[in-house]
GROMACS .gro file of N, CA and C in nm:
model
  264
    1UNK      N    1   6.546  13.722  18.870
    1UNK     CA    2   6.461  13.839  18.871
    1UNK      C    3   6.415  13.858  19.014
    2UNK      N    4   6.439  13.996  19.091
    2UNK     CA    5   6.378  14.005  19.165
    2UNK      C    6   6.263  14.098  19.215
    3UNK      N    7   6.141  14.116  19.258
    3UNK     CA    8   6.028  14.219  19.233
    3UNK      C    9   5.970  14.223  19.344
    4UNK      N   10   6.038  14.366  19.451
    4UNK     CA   11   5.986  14.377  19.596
    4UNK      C   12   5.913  14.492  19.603
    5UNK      N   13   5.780  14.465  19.635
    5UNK     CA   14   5.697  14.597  19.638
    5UNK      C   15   5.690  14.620  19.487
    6UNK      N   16   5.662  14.569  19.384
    6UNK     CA   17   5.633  14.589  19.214
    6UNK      C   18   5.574  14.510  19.179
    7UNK      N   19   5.553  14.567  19.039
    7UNK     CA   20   5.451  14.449  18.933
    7UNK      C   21   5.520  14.436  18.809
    8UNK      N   22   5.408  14.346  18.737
    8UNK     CA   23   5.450  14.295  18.611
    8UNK      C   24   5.261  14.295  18.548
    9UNK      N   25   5.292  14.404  18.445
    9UNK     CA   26   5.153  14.440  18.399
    9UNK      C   27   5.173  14.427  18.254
   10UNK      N   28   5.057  14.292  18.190
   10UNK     CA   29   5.096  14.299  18.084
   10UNK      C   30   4.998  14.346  17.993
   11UNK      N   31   5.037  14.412  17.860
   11UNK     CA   32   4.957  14.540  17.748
   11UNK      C   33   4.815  14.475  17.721
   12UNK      N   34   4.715  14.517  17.740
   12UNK     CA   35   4.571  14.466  17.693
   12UNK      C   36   4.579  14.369  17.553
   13UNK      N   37   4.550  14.291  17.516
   13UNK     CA   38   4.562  14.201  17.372
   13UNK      C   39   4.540  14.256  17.244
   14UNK      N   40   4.573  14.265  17.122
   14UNK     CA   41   4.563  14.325  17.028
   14UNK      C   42   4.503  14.233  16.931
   15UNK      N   43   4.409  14.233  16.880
   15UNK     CA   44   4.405  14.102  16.725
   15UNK      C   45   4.421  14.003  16.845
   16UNK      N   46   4.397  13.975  16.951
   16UNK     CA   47   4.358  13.808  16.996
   16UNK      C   48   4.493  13.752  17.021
   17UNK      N   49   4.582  13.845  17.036
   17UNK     CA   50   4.746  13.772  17.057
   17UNK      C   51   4.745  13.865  17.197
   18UNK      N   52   4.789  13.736  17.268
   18UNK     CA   53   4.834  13.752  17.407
   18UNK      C   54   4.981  13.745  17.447
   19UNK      N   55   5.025  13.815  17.566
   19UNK     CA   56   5.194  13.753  17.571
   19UNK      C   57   5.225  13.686  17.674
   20UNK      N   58   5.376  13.622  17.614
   20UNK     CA   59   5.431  13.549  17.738
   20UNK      C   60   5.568  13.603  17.741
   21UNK      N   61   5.583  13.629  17.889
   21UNK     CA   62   5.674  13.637  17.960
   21UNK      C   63   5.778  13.532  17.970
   22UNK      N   64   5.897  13.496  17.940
   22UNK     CA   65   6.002  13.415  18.013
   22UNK      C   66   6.081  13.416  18.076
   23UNK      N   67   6.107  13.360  18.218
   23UNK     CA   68   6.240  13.423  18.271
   23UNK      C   69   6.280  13.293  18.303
   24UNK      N   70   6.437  13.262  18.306
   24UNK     CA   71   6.507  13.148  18.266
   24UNK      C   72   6.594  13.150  18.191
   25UNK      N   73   6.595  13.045  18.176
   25UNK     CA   74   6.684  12.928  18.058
   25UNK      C   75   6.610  12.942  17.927
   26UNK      N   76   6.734  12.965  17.835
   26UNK     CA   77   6.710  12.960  17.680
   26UNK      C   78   6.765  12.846  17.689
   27UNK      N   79   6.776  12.750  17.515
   27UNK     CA   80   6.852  12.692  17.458
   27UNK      C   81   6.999  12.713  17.424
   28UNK      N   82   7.075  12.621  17.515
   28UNK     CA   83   7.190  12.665  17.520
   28UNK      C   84   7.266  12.713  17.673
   29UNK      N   85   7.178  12.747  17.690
   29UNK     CA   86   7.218  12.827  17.867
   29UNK      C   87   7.244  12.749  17.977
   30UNK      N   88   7.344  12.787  18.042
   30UNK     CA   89   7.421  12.717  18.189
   30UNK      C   90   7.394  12.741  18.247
   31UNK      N   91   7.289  12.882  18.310
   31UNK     CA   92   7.331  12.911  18.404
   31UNK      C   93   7.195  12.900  18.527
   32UNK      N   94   7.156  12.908  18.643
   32UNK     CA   95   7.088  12.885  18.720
   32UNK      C   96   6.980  13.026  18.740
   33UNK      N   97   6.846  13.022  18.709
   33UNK     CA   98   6.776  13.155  18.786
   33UNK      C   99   6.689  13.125  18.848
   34UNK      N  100   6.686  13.217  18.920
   34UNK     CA  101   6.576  13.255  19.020
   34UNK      C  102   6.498  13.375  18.994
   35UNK      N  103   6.377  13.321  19.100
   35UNK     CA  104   6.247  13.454  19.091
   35UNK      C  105   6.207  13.437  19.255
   36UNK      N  106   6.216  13.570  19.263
   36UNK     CA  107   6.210  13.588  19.424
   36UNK      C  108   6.125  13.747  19.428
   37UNK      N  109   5.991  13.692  19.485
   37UNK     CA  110   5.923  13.801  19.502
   37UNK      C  111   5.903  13.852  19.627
   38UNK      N  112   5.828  14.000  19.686
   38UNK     CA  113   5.831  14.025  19.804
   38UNK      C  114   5.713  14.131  19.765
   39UNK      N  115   5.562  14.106  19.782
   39UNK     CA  116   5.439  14.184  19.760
   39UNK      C  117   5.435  14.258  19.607
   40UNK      N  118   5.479  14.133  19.517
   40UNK     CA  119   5.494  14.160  19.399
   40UNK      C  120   5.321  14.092  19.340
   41UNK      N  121   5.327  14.231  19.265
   41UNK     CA  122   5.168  14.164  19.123
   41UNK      C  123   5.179  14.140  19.035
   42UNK      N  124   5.114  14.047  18.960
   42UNK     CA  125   5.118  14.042  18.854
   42UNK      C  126   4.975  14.015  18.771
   43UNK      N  127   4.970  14.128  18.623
   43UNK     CA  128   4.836  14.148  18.636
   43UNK      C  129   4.858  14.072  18.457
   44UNK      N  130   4.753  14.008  18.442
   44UNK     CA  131   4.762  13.898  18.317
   44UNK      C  132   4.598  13.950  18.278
   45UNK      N  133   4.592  13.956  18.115
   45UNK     CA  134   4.434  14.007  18.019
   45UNK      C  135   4.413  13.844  18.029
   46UNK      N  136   4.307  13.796  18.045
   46UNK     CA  137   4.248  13.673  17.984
   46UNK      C  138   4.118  13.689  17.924
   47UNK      N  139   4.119  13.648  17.797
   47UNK     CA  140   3.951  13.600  17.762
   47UNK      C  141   3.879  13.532  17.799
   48UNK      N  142   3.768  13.478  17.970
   48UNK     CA  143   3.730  13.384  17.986
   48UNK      C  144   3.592  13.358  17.902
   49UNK      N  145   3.563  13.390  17.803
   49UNK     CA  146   3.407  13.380  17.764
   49UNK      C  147   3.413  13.282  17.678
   50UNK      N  148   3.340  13.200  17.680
   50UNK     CA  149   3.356  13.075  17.582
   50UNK      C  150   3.216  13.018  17.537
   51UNK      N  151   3.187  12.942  17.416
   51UNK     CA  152   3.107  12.928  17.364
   51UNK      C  153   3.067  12.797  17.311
   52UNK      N  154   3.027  12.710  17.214
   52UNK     CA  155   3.017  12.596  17.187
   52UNK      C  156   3.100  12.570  17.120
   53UNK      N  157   3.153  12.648  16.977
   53UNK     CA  158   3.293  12.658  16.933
   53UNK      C  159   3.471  12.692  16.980
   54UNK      N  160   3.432  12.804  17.107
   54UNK     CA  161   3.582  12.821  17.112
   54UNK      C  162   3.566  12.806  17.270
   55UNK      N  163   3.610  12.609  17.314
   55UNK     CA  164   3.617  12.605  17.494
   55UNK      C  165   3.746  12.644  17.530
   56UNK      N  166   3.854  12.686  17.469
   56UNK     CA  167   3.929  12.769  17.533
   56UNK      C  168   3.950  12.948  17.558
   57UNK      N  169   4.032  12.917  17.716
   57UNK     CA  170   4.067  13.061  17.810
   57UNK      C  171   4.208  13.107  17.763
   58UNK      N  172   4.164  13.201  17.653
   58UNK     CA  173   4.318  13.256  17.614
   58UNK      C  174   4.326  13.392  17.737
   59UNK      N  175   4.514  13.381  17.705
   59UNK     CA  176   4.544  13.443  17.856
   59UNK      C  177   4.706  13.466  17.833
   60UNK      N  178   4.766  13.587  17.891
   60UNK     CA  179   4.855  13.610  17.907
   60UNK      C  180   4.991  13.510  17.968
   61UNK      N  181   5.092  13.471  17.952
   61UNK     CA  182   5.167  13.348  18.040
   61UNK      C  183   5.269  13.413  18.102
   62UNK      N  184   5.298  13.368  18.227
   62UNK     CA  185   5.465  13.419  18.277
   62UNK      C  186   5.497  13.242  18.302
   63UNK      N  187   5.617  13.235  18.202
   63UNK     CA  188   5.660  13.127  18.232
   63UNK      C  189   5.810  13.101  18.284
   64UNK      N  190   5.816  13.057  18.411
   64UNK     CA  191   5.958  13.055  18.490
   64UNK      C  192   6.026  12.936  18.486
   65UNK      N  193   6.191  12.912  18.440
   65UNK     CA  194   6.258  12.809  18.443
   65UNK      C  195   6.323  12.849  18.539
   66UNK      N  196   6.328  12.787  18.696
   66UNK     CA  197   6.399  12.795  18.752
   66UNK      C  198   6.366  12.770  18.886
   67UNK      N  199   6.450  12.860  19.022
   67UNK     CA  200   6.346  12.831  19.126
   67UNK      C  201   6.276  12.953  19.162
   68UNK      N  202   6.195  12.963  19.252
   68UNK     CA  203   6.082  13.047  19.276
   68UNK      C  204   6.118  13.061  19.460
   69UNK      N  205   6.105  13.186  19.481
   69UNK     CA  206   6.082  13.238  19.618
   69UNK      C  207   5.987  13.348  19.637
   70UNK      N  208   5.935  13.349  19.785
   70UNK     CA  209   5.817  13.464  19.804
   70UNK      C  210   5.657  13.414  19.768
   71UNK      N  211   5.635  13.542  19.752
   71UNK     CA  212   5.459  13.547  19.699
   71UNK      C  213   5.452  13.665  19.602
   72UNK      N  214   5.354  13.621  19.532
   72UNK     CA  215   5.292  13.733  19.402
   72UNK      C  216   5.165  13.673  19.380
   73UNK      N  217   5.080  13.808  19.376
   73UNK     CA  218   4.971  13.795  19.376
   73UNK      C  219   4.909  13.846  19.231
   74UNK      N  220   4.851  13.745  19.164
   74UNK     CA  221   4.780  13.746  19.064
   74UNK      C  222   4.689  13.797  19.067
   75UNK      N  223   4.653  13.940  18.943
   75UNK     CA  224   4.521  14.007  18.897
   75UNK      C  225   4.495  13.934  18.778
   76UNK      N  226   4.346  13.845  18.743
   76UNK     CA  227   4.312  13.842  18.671
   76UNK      C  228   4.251  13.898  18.547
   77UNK      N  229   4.298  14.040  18.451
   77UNK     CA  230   4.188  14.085  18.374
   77UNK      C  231   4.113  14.069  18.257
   78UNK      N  232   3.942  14.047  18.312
   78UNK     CA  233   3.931  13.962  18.183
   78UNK      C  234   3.909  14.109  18.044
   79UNK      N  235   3.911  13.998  17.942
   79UNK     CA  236   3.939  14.091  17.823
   79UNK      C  237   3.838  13.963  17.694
   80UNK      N  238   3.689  14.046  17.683
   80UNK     CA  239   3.661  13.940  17.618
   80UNK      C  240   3.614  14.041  17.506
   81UNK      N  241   3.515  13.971  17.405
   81UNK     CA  242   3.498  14.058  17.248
   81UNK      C  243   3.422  14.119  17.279
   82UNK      N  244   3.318  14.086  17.409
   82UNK     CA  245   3.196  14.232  17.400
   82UNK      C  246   3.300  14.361  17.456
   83UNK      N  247   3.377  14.327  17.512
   83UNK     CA  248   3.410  14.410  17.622
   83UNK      C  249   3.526  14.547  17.520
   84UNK      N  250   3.541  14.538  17.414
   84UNK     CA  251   3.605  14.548  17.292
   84UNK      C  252   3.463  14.646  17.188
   85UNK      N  253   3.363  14.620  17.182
   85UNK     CA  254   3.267  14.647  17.084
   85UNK      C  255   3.263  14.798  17.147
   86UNK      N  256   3.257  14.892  17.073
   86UNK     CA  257   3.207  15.002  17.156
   86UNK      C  258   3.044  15.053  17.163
   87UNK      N  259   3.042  15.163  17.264
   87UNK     CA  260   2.847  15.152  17.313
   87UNK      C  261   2.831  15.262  17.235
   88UNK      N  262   2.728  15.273  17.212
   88UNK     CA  263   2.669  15.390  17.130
   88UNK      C  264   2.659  15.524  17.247
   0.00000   0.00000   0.00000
């Protein structure tokens, strides 16, 4: 994959399901990839709000099998339940 001057923006969370991205190797696969960026973003929803019951940061994943070149710069957006409630 290569992403020069672009992004990778992923859909706000629906019902508390977040996504992941893979680029790589499946099961089964021969073959070699790469990720080579050039002022590439990438913008990921996370829920950081946490409580006494739920200490985890759910969050969008890009997960890469392979090798990596360049830079990409990560937007964090958070996406928590108040932020969801609507205001009167």
């Amino acid at each position: 994959m290569r992403l020069i001057d672009s992004s990778i923006v992923f859909k706000k969370a629906t019902g508390g399901n977040y996504q992941t991205l893979h680029i790589g190797k499946l099961a089964g696969d021969t073959l070699d990839y790469t990720y080579v960026a050039s002022d590439a973003r990438l913008f990921v929803n996370a829920s950081l709000a946490t409580d006494s019951q739920n200490k985890r940061v759910r969050a969008d994943k890009l997960l890469i099998y392979g090798n990596v070149y360049g830079k990409t710069k990560v937007h964090v957006v958070e996406f928590s339940v108040n932020s969801r409630k609507k205001k009167p």
